[in-house]
Tab-separated table of C-alpha atoms and ligand atoms in Angstrom:
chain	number	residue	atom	x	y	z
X	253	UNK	CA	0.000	0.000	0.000
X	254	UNK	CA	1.260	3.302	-0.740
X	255	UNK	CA	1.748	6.058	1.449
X	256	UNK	CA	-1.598	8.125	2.280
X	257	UNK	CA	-1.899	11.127	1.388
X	258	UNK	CA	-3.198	14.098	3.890
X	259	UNK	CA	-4.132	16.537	0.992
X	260	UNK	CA	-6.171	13.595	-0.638
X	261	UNK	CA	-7.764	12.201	3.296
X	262	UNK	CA	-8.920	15.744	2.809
X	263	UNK	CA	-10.573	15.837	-0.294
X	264	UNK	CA	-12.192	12.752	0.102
X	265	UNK	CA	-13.678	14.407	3.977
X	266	UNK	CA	-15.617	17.036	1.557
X	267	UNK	CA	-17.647	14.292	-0.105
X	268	UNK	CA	-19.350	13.821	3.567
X	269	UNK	CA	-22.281	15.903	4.118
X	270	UNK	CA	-23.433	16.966	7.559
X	271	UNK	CA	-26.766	16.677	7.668
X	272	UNK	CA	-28.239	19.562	9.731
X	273	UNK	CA	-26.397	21.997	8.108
X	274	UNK	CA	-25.875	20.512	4.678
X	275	UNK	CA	-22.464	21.224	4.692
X	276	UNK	CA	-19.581	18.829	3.771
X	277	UNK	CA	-17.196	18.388	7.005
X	278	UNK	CA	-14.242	20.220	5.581
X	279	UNK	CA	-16.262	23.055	4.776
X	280	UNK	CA	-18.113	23.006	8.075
X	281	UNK	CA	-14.300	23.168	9.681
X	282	UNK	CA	-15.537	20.439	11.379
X	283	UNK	CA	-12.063	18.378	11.266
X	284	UNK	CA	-10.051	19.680	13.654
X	285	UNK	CA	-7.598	17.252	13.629
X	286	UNK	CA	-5.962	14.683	10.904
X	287	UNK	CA	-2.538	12.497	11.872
X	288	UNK	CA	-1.222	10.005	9.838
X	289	UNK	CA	0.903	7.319	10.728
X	290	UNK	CA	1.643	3.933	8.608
X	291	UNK	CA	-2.134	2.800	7.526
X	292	UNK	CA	-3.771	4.461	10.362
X	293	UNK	CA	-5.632	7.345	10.248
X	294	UNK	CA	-6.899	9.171	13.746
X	295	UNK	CA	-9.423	12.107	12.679
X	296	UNK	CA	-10.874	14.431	15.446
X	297	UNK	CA	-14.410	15.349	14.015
X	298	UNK	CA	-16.336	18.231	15.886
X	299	UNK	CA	-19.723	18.497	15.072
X	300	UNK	CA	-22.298	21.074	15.474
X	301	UNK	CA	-25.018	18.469	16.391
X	302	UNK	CA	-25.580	17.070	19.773
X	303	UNK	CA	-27.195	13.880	18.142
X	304	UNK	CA	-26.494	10.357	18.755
X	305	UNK	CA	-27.549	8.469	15.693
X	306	UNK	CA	-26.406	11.926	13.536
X	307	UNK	CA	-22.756	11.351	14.555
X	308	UNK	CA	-23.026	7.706	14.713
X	309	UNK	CA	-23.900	7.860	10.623
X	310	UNK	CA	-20.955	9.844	10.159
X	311	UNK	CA	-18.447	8.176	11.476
X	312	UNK	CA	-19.533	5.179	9.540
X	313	UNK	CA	-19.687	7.124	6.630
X	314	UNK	CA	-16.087	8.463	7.129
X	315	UNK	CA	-14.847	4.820	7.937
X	316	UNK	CA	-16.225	3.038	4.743
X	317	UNK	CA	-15.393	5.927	2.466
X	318	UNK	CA	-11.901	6.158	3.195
X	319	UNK	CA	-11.725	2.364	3.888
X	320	UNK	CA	-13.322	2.254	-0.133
X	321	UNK	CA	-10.919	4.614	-1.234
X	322	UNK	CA	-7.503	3.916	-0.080
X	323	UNK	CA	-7.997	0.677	1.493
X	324	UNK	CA	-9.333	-2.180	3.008
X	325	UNK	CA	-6.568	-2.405	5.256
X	326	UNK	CA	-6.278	1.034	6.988
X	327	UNK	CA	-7.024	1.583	10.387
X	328	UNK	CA	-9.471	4.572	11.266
X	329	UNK	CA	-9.993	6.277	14.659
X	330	UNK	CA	-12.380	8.709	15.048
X	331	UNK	CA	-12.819	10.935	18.166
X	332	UNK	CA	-15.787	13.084	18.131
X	333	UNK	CA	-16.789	16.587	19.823
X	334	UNK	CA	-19.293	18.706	20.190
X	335	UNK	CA	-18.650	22.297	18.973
X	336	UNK	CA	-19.253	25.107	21.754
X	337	UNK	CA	-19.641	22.381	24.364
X	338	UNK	CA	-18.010	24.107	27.642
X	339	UNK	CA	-16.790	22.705	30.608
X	340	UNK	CA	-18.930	23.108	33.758
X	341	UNK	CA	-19.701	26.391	34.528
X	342	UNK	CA	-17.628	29.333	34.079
X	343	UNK	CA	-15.019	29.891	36.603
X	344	UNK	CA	-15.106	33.766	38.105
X	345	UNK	CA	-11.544	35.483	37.939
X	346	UNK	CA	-10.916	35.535	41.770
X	347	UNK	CA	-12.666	32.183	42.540
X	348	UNK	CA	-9.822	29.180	43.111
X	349	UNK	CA	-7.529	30.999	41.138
X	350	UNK	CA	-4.818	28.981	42.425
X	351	UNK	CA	-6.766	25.440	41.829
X	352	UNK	CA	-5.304	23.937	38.214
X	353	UNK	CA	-8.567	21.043	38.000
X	354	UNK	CA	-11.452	20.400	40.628
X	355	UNK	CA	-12.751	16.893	40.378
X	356	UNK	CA	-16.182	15.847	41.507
X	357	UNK	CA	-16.369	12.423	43.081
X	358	UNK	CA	-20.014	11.512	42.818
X	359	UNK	CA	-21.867	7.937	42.776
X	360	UNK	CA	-25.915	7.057	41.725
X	361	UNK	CA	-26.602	6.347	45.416
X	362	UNK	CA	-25.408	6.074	48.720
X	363	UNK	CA	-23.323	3.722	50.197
X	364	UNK	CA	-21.232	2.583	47.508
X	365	UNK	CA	-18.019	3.725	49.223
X	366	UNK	CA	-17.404	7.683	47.562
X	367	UNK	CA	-16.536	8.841	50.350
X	368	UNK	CA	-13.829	6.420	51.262
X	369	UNK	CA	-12.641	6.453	47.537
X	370	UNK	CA	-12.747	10.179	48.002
X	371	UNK	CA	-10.573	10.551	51.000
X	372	UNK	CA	-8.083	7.629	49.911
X	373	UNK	CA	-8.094	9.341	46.249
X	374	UNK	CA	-6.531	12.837	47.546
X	375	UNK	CA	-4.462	11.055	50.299
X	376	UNK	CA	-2.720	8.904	47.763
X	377	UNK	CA	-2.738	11.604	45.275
X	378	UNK	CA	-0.898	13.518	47.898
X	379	UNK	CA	1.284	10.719	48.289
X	380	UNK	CA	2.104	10.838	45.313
X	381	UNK	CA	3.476	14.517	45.493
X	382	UNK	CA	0.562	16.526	44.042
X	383	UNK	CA	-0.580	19.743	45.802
X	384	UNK	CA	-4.470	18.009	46.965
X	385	UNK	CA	-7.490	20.038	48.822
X	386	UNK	CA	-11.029	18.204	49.704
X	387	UNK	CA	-14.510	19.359	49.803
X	388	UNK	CA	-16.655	17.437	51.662
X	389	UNK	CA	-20.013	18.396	50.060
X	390	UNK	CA	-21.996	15.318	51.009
X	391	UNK	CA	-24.653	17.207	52.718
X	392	UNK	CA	-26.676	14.134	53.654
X	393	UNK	CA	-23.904	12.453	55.375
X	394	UNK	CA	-20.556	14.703	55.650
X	395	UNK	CA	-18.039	11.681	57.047
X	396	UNK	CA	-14.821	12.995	55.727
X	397	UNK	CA	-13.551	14.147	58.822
X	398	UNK	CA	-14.158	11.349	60.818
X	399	UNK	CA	-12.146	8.832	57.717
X	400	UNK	CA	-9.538	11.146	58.268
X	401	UNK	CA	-9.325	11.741	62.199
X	402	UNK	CA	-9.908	15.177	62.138
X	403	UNK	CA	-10.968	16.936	65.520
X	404	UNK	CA	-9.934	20.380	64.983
X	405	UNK	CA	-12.242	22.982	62.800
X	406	UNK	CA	-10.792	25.465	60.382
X	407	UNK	CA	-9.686	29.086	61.452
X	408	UNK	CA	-11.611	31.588	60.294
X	409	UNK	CA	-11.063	35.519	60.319
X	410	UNK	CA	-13.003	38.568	59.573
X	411	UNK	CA	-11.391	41.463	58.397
X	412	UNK	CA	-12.101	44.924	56.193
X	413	UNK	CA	-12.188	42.342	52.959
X	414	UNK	CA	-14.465	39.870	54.262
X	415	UNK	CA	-14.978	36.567	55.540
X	416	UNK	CA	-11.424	34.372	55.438
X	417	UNK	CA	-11.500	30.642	55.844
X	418	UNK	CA	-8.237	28.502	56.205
X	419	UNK	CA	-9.190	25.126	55.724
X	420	UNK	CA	-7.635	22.197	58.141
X	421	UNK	CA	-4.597	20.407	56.606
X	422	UNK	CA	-4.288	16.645	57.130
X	423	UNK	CA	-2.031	13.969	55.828
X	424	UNK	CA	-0.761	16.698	52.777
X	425	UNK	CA	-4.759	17.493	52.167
X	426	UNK	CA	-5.937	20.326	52.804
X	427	UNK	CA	-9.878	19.954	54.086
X	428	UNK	CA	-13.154	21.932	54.116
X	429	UNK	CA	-16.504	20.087	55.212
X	430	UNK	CA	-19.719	20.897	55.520
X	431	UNK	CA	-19.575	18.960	58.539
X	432	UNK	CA	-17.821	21.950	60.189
X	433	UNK	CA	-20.593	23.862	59.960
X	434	UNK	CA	-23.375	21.906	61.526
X	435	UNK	CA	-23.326	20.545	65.224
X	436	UNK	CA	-23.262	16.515	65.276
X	437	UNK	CA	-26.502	16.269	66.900
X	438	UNK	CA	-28.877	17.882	64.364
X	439	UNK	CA	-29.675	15.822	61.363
X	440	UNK	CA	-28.792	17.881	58.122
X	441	UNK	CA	-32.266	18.615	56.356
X	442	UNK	CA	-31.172	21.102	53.523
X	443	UNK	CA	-32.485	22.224	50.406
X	444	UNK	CA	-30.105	22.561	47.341
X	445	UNK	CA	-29.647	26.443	47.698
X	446	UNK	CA	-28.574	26.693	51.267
X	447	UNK	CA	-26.336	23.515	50.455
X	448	UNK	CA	-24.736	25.274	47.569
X	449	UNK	CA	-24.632	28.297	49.445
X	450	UNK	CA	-22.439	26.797	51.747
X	451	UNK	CA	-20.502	25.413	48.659
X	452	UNK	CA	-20.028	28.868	47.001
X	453	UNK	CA	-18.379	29.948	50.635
X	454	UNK	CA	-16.368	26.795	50.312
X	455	UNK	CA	-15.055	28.395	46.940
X	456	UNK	CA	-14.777	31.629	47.836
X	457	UNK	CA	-13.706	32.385	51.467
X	458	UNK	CA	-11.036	29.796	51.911
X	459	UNK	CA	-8.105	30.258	50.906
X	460	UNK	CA	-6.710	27.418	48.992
X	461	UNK	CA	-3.831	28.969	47.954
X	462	UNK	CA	-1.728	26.828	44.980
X	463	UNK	CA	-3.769	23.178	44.150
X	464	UNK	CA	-3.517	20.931	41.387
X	465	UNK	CA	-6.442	19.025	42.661
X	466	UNK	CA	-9.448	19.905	44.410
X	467	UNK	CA	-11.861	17.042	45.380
X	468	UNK	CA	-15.494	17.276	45.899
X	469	UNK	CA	-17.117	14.561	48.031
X	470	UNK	CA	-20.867	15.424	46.408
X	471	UNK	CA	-23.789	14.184	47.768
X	472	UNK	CA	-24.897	10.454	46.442
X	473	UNK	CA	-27.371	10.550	44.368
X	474	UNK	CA	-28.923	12.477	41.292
X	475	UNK	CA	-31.686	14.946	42.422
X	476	UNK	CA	-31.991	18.312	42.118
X	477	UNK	CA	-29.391	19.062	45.505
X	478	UNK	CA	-27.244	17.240	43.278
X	479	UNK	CA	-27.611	19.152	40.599
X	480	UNK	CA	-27.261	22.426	41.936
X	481	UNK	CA	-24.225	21.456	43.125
X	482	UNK	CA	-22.806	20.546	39.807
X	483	UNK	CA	-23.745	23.905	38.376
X	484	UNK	CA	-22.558	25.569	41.103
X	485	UNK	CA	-18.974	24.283	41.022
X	486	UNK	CA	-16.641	25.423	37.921
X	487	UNK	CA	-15.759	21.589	37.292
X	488	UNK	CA	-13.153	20.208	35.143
X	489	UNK	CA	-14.739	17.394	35.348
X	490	UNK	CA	-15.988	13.865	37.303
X	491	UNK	CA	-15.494	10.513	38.453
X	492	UNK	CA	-18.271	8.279	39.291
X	493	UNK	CA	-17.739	5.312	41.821
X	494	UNK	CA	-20.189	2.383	41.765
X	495	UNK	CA	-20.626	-1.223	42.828
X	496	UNK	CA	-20.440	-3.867	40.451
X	497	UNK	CA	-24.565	-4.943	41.140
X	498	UNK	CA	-26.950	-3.757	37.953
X	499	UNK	CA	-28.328	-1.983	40.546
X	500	UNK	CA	-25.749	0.335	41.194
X	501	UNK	CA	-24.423	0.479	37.473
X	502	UNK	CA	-28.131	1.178	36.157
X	503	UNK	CA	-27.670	4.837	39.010
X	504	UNK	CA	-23.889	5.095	37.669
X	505	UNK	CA	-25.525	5.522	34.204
X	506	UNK	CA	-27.704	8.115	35.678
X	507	UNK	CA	-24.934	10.055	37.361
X	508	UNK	CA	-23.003	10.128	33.852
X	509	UNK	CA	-26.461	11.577	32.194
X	510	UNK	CA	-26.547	14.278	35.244
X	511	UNK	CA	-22.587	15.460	34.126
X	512	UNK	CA	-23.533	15.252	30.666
X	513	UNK	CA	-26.776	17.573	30.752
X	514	UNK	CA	-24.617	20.267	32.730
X	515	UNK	CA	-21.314	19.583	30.484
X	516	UNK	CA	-18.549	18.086	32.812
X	517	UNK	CA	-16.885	15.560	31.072
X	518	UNK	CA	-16.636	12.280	33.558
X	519	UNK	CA	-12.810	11.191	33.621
X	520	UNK	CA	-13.817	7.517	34.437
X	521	UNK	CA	-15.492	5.272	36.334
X	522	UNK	CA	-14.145	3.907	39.795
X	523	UNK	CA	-15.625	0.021	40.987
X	524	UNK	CA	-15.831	-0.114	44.792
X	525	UNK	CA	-16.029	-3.663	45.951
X	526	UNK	CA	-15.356	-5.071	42.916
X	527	UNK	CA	-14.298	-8.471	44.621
X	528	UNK	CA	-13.393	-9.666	48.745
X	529	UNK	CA	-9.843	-10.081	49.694
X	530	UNK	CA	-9.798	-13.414	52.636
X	531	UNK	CA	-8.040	-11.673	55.559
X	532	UNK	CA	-6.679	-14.786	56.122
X	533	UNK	CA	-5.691	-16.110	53.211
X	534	UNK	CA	-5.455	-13.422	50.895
X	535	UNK	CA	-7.891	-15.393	48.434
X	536	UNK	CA	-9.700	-13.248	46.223
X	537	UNK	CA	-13.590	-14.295	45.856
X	538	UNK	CA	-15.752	-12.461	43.146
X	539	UNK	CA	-18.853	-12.028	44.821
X	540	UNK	CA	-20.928	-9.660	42.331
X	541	UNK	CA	-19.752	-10.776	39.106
X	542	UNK	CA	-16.357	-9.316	37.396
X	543	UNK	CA	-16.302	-6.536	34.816
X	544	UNK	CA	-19.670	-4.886	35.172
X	545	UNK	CA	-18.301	-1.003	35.785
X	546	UNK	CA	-15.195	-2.196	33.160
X	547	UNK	CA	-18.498	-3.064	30.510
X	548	UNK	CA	-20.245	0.621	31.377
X	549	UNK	CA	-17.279	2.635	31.176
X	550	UNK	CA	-17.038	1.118	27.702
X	551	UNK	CA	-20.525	1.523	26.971
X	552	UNK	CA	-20.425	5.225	28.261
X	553	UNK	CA	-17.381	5.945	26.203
X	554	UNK	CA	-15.320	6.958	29.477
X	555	UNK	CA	-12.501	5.353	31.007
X	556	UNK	CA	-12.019	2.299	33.482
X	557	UNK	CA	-9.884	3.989	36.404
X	558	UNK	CA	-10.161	1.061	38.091
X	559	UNK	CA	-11.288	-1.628	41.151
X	560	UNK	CA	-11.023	-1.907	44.431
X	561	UNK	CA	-11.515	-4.954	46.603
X	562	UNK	CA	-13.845	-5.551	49.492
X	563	UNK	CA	-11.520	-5.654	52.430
X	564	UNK	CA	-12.205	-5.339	55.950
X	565	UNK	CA	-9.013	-3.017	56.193
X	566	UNK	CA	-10.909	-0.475	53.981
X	567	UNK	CA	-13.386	0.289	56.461
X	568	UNK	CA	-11.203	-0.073	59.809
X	569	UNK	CA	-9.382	2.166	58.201
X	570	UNK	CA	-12.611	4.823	58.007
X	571	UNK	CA	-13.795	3.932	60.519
X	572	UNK	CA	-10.270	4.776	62.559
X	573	UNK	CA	-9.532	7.831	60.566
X	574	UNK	CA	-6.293	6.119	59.418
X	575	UNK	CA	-7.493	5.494	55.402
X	576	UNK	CA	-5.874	2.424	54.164
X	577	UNK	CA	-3.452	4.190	51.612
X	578	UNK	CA	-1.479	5.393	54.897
X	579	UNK	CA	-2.133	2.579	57.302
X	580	UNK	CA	-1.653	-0.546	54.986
X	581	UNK	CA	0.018	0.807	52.077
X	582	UNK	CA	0.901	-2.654	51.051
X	583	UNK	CA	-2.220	-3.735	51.135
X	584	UNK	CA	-4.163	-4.641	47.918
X	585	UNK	CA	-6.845	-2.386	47.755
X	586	UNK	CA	-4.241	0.693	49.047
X	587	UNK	CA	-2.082	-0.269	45.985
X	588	UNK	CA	-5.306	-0.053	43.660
X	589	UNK	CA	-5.657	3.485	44.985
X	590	UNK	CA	-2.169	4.280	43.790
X	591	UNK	CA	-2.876	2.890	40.453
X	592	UNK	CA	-6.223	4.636	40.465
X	593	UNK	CA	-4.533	8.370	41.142
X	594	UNK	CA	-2.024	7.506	38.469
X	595	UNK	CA	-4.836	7.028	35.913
X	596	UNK	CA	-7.120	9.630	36.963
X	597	UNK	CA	-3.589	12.228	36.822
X	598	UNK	CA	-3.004	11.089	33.545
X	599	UNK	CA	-6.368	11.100	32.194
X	600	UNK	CA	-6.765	14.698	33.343
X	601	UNK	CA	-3.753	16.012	31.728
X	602	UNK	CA	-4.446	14.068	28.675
X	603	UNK	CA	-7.589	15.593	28.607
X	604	UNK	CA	-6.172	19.124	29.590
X	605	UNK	CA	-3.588	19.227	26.988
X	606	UNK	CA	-6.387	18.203	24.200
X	607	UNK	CA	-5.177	15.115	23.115
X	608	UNK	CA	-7.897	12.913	25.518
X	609	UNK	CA	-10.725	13.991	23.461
X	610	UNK	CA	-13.424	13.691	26.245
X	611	UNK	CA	-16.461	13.196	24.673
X	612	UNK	CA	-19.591	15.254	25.894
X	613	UNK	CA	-22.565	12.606	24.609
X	614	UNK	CA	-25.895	14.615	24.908
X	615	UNK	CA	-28.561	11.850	23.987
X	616	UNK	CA	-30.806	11.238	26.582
X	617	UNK	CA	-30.944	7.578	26.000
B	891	LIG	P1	-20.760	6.434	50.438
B	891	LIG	O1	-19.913	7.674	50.544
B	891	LIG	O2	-20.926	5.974	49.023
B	891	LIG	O3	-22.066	6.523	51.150
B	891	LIG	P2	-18.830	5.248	52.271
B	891	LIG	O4	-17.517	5.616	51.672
B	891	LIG	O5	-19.314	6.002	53.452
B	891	LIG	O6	-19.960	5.229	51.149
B	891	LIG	O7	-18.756	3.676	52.585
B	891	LIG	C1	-19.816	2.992	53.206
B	891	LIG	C2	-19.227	1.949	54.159
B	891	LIG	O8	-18.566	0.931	53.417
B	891	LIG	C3	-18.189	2.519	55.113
B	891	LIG	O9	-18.317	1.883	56.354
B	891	LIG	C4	-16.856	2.150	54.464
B	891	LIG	O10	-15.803	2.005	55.414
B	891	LIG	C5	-17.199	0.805	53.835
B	891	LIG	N1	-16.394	0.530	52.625
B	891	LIG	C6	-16.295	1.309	51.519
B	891	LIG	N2	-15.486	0.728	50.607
B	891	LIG	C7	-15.055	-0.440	51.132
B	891	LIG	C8	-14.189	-1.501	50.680
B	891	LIG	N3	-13.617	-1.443	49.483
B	891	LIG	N4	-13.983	-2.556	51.524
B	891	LIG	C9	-14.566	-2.597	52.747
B	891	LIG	N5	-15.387	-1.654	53.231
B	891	LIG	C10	-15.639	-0.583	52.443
């Protein structure tokens, strides 16, 4: 096979017509990106169109035209975009200034272990020599101080410019929860604008100084507290943990819909629990059935960060304030965590730098 061509990849591209605006892609300026290398072609299409099956056509078309017209043998990659489509909500000069991405850690429903993947996340990540903070936004059940044994509250101080908060620092994370604002014997009932309220003081009074990662603990679930909370919070974008029961994936399929309709592209998808680790014997045993948050990642076109077993060490380690990534680093799940933050670091500069090509899907289906 001869070499291919870029000048005729392109001419071929103006044969494909967009069908909502009529226009062929290279006139639409809808390729943004062609690289060539041996018999494989990656394209980066970005399309006007939100619409599943509309982009689904045209990738197919692009395939079997340039397939039909160089070769049977080439390899073609397509990543697609959606023009215009912005990240989260637009971040005020002023507000986190400091912070390079802010990461929402957010699960279907409760009890799926966020929280612990959330604390272990920015401990490791810490560990790991990143600059961390945490939010604990989980208004329903703020438990991030308790995971990480932390008694004292953060300073705050009033002064001609306002209100300034300095959050608690802990095991290289710096910490702000919204358990430090309620006393522990009143149950939290709160309505999505006081709890984003509370957020917005989270993001503007304390003083965070230089991050490269602020965590959100958000509330489980996909309601409308939820939701505020997502539009309230300039994201770069999401994680979503889940179990590997139908149950849970069906809500972790919800959760991606929720970032989606709001724009924050979801980095990947963590499985809690994915299988029990003997104490004794160090057996593994898969209990819920392998793969199933593996499978939905690939179905929801995001990325596999990774598992973590069921081990009793997990939640001594909550429950003791001591998370497992400091008190058994050895341990399996502790070294999943490690391999976890190197993913999720990569996959945010990948995505930061343009080349991971997050895709924002918008069908509702
Ligand atoms: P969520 O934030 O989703 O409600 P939590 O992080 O509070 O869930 O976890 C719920 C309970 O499950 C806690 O007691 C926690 O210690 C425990 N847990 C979470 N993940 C694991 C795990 N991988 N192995 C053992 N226990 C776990």
């Amino acid at each position: 096979m001869s070499e291919i061509n870029k000048m005729d990849v392109i001419s071929y591209l103006n044969e494909i017509i967009e069908p909502s605006s009529k226009k062929d892609l290279i006139s639409l300026g809808a390729v943004k990106d062609i690289i060539i290398s041996g018999d494989k072609i990656n394209l980066l299409i970005e399309l006007p169109t939100t619409a599943q099956h509309i982009k689904d056509k045209i990738k197919n078309d692009v395939i079997n035209l340039l397939k039909n017209k160089i070769s049977n043998d080439i390899e073609v990659k397509i990543d697609m975009a959606v023009k215009g489509a912005s990240q989260g909500p637009p971040k005020q000069s002023g507000i986190l200034d400091g912070v390079k991405s802010t990461i929402a850690v957010a699960s279907g429903k409760g009890g799926v272990g966020k929280s612990t993947v959330a604390v272990n996340l920015a401990v490791e990540l810490a560990n790991q020599g990143f600059k961390v903070g945490l939010i604990d936004a989980d208004i329903y059940g703020p438990s991030i101080p308790l995971m990480l044994g932390v008694n004292q509250k953060p300073k705050i101080i009033q002064d001609e410019s306002g209100t300034k908060i300095t959050p608690v620092e802990h095991l290289g994370v710096k910490l702000m929860s919204i358990g430090f604002l309620i006393d522990d014997e009143n149950p939290v009932i709160w309505r999505g604008p006081m709890a984003s309220g509370a957020i917005k003081q989270f993001l503007t009074d304390v003083v965070w100084g230089e991050l490269d990662y602020l965590l959100f603990d958000m509330p489980p679930g996909t309601g409308d507290v939820q939701l505020t909370l997502v539009q309230t919070i300039p994201l770069t974008g999401s994680i979503i943990v889940t179990t590997p029961q139908d149950v849970s994936l069906i809500d972790a399929r919800k959760g991606l819909k929720m970032f989606n309709r709001v724009n924050v592209p979801v980095f990947g998808i963590v499985e809690n629990m994915s299988y029990f680790v003997a104490p004794d014997t160090g057996n593994t045993y898969d209990i819920f059935g392998t793969g199933g948050g593996e499978k939905l990642a690939d179905e929801l076109e995001t990325s596999y960060l990774g598992g973590i077993p069921i081990e009793p060490k997990v939640r001594e380690g909550g429950d003791t304030g001591n998370p497992i990534v400091k008190a058994h680093p050895e341990s399996e799940s502790a070294k999943m965590f490690s391999q976890i933050a190197k993913n999720l670091a990569e996959r945010i500069s990948s995505v930061e730098s343009g080349s991971g090509n997050v895709e924002i899907i918008m069908s509702d289906n």
